[in-house]
XYZ file of C-alpha atoms in Angstrom:
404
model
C -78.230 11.118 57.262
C -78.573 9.408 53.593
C -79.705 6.287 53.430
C -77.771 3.808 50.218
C -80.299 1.044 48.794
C -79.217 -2.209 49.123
C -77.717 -2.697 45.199
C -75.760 0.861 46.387
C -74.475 -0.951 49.082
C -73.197 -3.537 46.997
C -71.855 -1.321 43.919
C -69.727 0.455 46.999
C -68.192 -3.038 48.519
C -67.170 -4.197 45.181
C -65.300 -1.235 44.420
C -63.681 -1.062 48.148
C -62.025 2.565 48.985
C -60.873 3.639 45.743
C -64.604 4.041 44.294
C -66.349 7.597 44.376
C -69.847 6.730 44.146
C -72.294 8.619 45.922
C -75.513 8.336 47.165
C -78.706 7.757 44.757
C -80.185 11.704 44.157
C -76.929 13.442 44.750
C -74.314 14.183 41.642
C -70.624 15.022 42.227
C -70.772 18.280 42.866
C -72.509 17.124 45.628
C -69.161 16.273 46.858
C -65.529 18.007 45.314
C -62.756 16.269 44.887
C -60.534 16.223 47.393
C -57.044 18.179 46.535
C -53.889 15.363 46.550
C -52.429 15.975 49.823
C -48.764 15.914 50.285
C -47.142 14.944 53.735
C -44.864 17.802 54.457
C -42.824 16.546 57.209
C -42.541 16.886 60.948
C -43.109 19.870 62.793
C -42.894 19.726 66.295
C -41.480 17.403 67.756
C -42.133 15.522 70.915
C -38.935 16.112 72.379
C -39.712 20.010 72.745
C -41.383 18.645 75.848
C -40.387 16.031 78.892
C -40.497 12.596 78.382
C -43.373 12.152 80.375
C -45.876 14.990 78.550
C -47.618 14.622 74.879
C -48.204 17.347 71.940
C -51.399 17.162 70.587
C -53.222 19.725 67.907
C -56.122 18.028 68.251
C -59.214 20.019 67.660
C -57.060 23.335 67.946
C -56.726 25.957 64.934
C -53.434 26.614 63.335
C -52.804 30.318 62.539
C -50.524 32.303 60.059
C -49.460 35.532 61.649
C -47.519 37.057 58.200
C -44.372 35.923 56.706
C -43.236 32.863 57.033
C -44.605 32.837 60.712
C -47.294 30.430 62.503
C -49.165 29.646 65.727
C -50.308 26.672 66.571
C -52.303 26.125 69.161
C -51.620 22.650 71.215
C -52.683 20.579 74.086
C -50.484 19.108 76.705
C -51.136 15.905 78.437
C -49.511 12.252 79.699
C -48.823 10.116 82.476
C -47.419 12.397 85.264
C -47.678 15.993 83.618
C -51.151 18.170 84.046
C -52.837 18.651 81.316
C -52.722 22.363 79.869
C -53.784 24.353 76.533
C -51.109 26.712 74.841
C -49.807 27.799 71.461
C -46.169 27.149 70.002
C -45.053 29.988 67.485
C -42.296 29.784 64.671
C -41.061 30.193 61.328
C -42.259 26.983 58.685
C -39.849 26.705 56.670
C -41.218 23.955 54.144
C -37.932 23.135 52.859
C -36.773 21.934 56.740
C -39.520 19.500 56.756
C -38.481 15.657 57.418
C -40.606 12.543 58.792
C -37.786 12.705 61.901
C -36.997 15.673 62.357
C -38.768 18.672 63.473
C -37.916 22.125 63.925
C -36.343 23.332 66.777
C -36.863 27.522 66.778
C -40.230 27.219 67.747
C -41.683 28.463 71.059
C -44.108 27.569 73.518
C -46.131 29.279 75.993
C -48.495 27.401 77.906
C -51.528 29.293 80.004
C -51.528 30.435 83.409
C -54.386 29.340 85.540
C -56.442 31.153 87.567
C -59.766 30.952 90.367
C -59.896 34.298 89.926
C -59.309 36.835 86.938
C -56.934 35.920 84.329
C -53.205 37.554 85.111
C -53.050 40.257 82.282
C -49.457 40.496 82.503
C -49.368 36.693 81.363
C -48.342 35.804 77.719
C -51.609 33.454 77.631
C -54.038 32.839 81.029
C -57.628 31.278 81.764
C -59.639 32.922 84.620
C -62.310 31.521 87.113
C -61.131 27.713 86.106
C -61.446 26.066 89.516
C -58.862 24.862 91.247
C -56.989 21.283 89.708
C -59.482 21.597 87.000
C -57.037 21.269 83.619
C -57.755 22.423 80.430
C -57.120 20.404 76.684
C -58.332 20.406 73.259
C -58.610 24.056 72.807
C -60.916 25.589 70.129
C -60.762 29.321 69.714
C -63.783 30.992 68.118
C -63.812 34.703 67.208
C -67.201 36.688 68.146
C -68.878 39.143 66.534
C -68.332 41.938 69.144
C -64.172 41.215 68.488
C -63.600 38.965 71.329
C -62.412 35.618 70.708
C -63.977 32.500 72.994
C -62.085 29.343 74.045
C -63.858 26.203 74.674
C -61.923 23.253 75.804
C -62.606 20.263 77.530
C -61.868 20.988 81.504
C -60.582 17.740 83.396
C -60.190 17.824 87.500
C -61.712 15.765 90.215
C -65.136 14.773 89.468
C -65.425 17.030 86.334
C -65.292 15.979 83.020
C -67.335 19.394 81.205
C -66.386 21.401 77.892
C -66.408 24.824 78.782
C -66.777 28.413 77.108
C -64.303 30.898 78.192
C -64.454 34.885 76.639
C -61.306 36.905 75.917
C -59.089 39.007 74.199
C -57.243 35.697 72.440
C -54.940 35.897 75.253
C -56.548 36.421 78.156
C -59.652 34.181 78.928
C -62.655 34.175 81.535
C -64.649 30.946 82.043
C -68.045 32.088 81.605
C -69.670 29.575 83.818
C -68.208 26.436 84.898
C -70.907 25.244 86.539
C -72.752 25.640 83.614
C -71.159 24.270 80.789
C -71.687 23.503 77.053
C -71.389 19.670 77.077
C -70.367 16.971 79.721
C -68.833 13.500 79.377
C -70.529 10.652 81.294
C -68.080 10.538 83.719
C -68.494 13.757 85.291
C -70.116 14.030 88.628
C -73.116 16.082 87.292
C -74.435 13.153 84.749
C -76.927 10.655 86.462
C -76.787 7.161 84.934
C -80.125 7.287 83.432
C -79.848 10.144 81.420
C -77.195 8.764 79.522
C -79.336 6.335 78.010
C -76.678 4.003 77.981
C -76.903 0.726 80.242
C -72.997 1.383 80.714
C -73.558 3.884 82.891
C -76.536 3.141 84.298
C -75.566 2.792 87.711
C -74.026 5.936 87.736
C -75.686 8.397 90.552
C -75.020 12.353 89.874
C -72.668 14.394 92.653
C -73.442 17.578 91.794
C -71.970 20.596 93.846
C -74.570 23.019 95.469
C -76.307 25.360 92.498
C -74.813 22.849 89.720
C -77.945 21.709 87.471
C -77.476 18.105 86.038
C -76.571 17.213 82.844
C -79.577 16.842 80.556
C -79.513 13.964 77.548
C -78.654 16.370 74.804
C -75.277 18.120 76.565
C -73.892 14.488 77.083
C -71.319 13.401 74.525
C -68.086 11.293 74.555
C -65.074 13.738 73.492
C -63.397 15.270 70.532
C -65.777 18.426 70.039
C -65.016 20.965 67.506
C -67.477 24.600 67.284
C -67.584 26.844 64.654
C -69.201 30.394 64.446
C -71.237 30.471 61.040
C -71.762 33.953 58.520
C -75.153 34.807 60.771
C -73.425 34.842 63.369
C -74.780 31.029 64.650
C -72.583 28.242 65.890
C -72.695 24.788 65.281
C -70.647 22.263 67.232
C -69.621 18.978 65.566
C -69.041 16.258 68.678
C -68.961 12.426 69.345
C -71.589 10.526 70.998
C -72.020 6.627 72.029
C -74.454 4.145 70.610
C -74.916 0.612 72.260
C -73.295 -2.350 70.852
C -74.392 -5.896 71.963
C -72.038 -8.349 72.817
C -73.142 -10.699 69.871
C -72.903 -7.805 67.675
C -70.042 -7.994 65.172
C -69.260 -4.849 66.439
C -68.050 -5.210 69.724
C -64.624 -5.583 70.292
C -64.038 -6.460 73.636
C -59.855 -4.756 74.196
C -61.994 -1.362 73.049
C -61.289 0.879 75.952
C -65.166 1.395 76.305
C -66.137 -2.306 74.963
C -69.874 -2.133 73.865
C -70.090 1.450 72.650
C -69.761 2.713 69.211
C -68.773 6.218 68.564
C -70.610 8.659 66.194
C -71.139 12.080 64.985
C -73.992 14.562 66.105
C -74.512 18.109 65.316
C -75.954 20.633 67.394
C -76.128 24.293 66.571
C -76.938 27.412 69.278
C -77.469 31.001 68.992
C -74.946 32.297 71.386
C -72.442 29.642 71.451
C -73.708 28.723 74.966
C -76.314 26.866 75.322
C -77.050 24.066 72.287
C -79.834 22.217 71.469
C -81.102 21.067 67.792
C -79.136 17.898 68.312
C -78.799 15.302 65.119
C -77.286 12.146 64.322
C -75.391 13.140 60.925
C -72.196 10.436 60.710
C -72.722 6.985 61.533
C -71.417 3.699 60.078
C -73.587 2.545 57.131
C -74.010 -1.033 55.608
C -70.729 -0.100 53.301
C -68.120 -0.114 56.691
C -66.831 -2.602 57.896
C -68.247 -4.111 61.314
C -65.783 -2.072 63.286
C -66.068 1.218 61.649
C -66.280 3.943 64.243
C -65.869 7.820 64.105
C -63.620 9.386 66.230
C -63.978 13.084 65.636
C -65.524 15.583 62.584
C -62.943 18.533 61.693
C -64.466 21.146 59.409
C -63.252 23.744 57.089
C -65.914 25.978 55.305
C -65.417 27.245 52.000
C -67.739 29.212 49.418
C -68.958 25.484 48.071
C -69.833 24.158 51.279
C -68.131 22.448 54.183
C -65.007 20.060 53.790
C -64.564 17.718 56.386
C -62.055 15.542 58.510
C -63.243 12.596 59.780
C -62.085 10.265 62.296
C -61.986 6.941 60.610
C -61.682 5.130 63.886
C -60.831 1.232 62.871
C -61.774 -0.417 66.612
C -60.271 -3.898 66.054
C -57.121 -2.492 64.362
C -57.071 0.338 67.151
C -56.124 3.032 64.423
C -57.294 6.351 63.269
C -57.166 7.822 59.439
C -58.478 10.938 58.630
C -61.188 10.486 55.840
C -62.517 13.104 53.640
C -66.020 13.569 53.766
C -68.234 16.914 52.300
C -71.754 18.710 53.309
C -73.790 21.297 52.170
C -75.530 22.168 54.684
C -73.508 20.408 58.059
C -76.623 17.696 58.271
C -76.041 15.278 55.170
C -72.298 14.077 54.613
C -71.450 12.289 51.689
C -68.332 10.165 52.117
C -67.142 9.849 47.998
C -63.506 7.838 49.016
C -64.298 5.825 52.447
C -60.485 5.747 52.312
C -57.522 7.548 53.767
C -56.958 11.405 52.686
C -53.232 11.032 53.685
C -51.187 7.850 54.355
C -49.949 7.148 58.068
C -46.155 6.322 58.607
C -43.514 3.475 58.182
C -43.515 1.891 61.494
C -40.421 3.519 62.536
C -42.822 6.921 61.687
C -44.339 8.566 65.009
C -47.726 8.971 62.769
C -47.975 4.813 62.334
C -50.914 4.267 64.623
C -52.826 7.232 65.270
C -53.909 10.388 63.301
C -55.867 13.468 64.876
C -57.013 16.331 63.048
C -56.846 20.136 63.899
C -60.157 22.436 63.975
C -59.410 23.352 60.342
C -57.056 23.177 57.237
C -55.641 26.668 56.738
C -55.235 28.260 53.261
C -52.134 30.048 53.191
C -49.855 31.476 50.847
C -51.482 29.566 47.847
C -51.707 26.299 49.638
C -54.311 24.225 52.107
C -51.806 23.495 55.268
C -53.160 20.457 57.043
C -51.083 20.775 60.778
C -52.065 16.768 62.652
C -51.091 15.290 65.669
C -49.485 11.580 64.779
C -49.180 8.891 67.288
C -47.072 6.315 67.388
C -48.821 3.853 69.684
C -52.625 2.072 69.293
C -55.525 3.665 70.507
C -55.666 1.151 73.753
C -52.293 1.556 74.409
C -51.033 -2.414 73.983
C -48.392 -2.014 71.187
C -46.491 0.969 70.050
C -43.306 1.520 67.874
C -40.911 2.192 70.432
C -41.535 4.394 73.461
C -45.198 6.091 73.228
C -44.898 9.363 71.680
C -46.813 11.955 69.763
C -45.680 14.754 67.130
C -47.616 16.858 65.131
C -47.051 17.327 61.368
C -47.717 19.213 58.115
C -49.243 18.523 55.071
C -50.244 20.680 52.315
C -52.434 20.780 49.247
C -53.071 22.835 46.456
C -55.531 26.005 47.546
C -58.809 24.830 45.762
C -61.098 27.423 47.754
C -61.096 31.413 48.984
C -61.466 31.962 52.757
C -64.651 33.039 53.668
C-alpha cells in the first residue's frame, strides 16, 4: 500500500474530495478518470418481496442475456425470512427508470436447497449445503473447464463460512463445507486466539468431528468478492478487522462492532480453493477522516488495469458511498477523488443511507451499467426514512473500456 509524505498529506486535506492528486512516483495514468456516472433510476423494487425480506445485489454479478434482457443475481435476507441466493430476470427498459418506481415484469427464482445432490429439474438449486445452513452474497465465477462456481457466504447454527460450490450456472454442488474458503469470527470453527483480535479472544472453537479450525489467514469480516484472472488464477478481494483503542479517535462506540476498523486484504489462489498470499492493500491513510472505514472492494478489469468500487464506510455518520479507486496490479490502489462516484438519495430516496456495490460494472450495449443495492436506513439500524427497506438501482456511464 503507498505511503503519501507528510506535505502530500497536507496538499490532499486542503483540496478536500474534489482534488485528484496522487501519490508521489505515480502520474495519472496511473489512475483514469472515472466516466460521469448517471443515476438511472430504480429497478427492483422492494415490494417484489414481503414486507419482512430485503433485496440486495451485493457482491453478485449482473448479466445481459441479448436484447434488451438482464439477470441479476440477488440475495434475500431480513428479520423473519431465511436468507437465500437467486437471480431476478427482465427487460431494462432505460426509459421506465424513476427514483420510485421500479419495474414490475421482472421475475424471480430463488434456489432450492439440498443435503444431498442439487434437484436438476429445479430452475436454480445448491447441493450438499447442510441442513438450516442459508446462503447470501452470491458470486458466480466461470472456470476454465466451462463450469461456473458459486461462492457465497453460508449462515446456519454455529456457521458463519464462505463457501465454493461447482456447477452448470444452475445447478450447484458445495465442494466441501467443512472445508471452506474463508470464515467469519463468529463461526464455531475460529478459536479466539487466532483471530488476533482481543474482541474475540475468549472465544473457544466448536468444531464438528473432521472439521479443521480456522487458521489466521481464512478469517475475515464479510463482503468478499473473487475473481478468476487471464492465467487462469483467482484473487479474492475481502474485509478484515484492525483494533481500535478506545482513546483512539477512531472508535465510535454505537459501531455495531465498537473497537474494530474494517479494511481491505487481497489474497490470490491457484484453484479458487484454498488462498493464501494474503496483503493489506486498502486502509485509511493520514488524508481520511478519523472514521474512515472500508466496507467492501468491487472490481471490474479492463485492458488498462482494474477499476474499483470501494466501500467508503463513514462509521460516525453510519453511511456507505461507493468511491472510485484504480490498480494495476490488485496490490497498490490509488484513490485520485476520495469522494463519492455517484450521489445517494433525497431522504425520501430508498438509496439515502446506504450504498452496496455488485461484483462488477457491466459494459453493455455501449454503456458501463452500474446495478447497486440502496438502503434507506443507517448501517446500525437507529434511524431510517420511513420503514427499513432496500432496492437496488441502475446507473450507467459512458463505455470507456473493451471487455476482456
Amino acid at each position: 500500500m503507498s505511503q503519501l509524505s507528510r506535505r502530500e498529506c497536507l496538499k490532499l486535506a486542503a483540496v478536500g474530495a474534489a482534488g485528484a492528486i496522487l501519490p508521489r512516483g505515480s502520474h495519472a495514468a496511473d489512475a483514469p478518470a472515472p466516466a460521469a456516472w448517471q443515476k438511472r433510476g430504480l429497478v427492483l423494487s422492494p415490494e417484489l418481496v414481503p414486507a419482512s425480506e430485503w433485496l440486495q445485489n451485493f457482491t453478485s454479478p449482473a448479466v445481459p442475456l441479448g436484447g434488451d434482457r438482464w439477470r441479476l443475481w440477488l440475495s434475500r435476507s431480513g428479520k423473519t425470512s431465511p436468507k437465500n441466493i437467486g437471480f431476478a430476470e427482465g427487460p431494462l427498459d432505460l426509459a421506465r427508470l424513476s427514483p420510485e418506481r421500479g419495474l414490475d415484469d421482472w421475475q424471480l427464482t430463488w434456489a432450492e436447497l439440498s443435503e444431498g445432490r442439487p434437484n436438476r429439474a429445479a430452475a436454480l438449486a445448491v447441493g450438499n449445503l447442510p441442513r438450516d445452513w442459508r446462503p447470501v452474497q452470491g458470486v458466480l465465477v466461470p472456470l476454465a473447464d466451462g463450469r461456473e462456481r458459486l461462492y457465497f457466504w453460508a449462515h446456519g447454527p454455529g456457521v458463519v463460512r464462505y463457501l465454493a460450490a461447482d456447477g452448470d450456472g444452475r445447478r450447484f454442488t458445495v465442494v466441501d463445507p467443512l472445508r471452506p474458503c474463508l470464515y467469519h469470527p463468529a463461526d464455531r470453527a475460529v478459536d479466539g486466539p487466532t483471530t488476533r483480535l482481543a474482541r474475540f479472544a475468549k472465544r473457544s472453537a466448536k468444531p464438528v468431528a473432521g472439521e479443521p479450525l480456522a487458521t489466521y489467514e481464512q478469517i475475515c469480516n464479510d463482503a468478499t468478492n473473487v475473481y478468476r484472472l487471464a492465467d487462469g488464477s483467482f484473487e479474492m478481494y475481502t474485509v478484515s478487522l484492525v483494533a481500535v483503542p478506545k482513546d483512539s479517535p477512531a472508535f465510535v462506540p454505537y459501531d455495531n462492532i465498537a473497537g474494530l476498523r474494517r479494511v481491505i486484504h487481497r489474497l490470490t489462489s491457484d484453484d479458487g480453493l484454498h488462498w493464501s498470499n494474503r496483503r493489506l492493500v486498502i486502509a485509511p491513510d493520514a488524508v481520511d477522516p478519523p472514521d474512515q472505514q472500508f466496507y467492501f472492494l468491487s472490481v471490474t478489469h479492463t485492458p488498462e488495469g482494474r477499476y474499483g468500487l470501494l466501500g467508503s464506510y463513514r462509521c460516525a455518520a453510519q453511511t456507505i458511498d461507493l468511491e472510485y479507486c484504480y490498480s494495476a496490479d490488485g496490490l497498490t490502489w490509488r484513490r485520485p477523488l476520495r469522494k463519492p462516484l455517484i450521489e445517494r438519495g433525497s431522504p425520501e430516496a430508498l438509496d439515502s443511507f446506504l450504498l452496496h456495490a455488485p461484483h462488477a460494472v457491466v459494459n453493455h450495449d455501449g454503456l458501463r451499467h452500474l446495478f447497486y443495492t440502496g438502503n434507506n436506513f443507517k448501517h446500525n439500524h437507529t434511524a431510517a426514512h420511513g420503514p427499513e427497506r432496500r432496492g437496488i438501482f441502475l446507473a450507467t456511464a459512458p463505455q470507456l473500456f473493451t471487455d476482456e
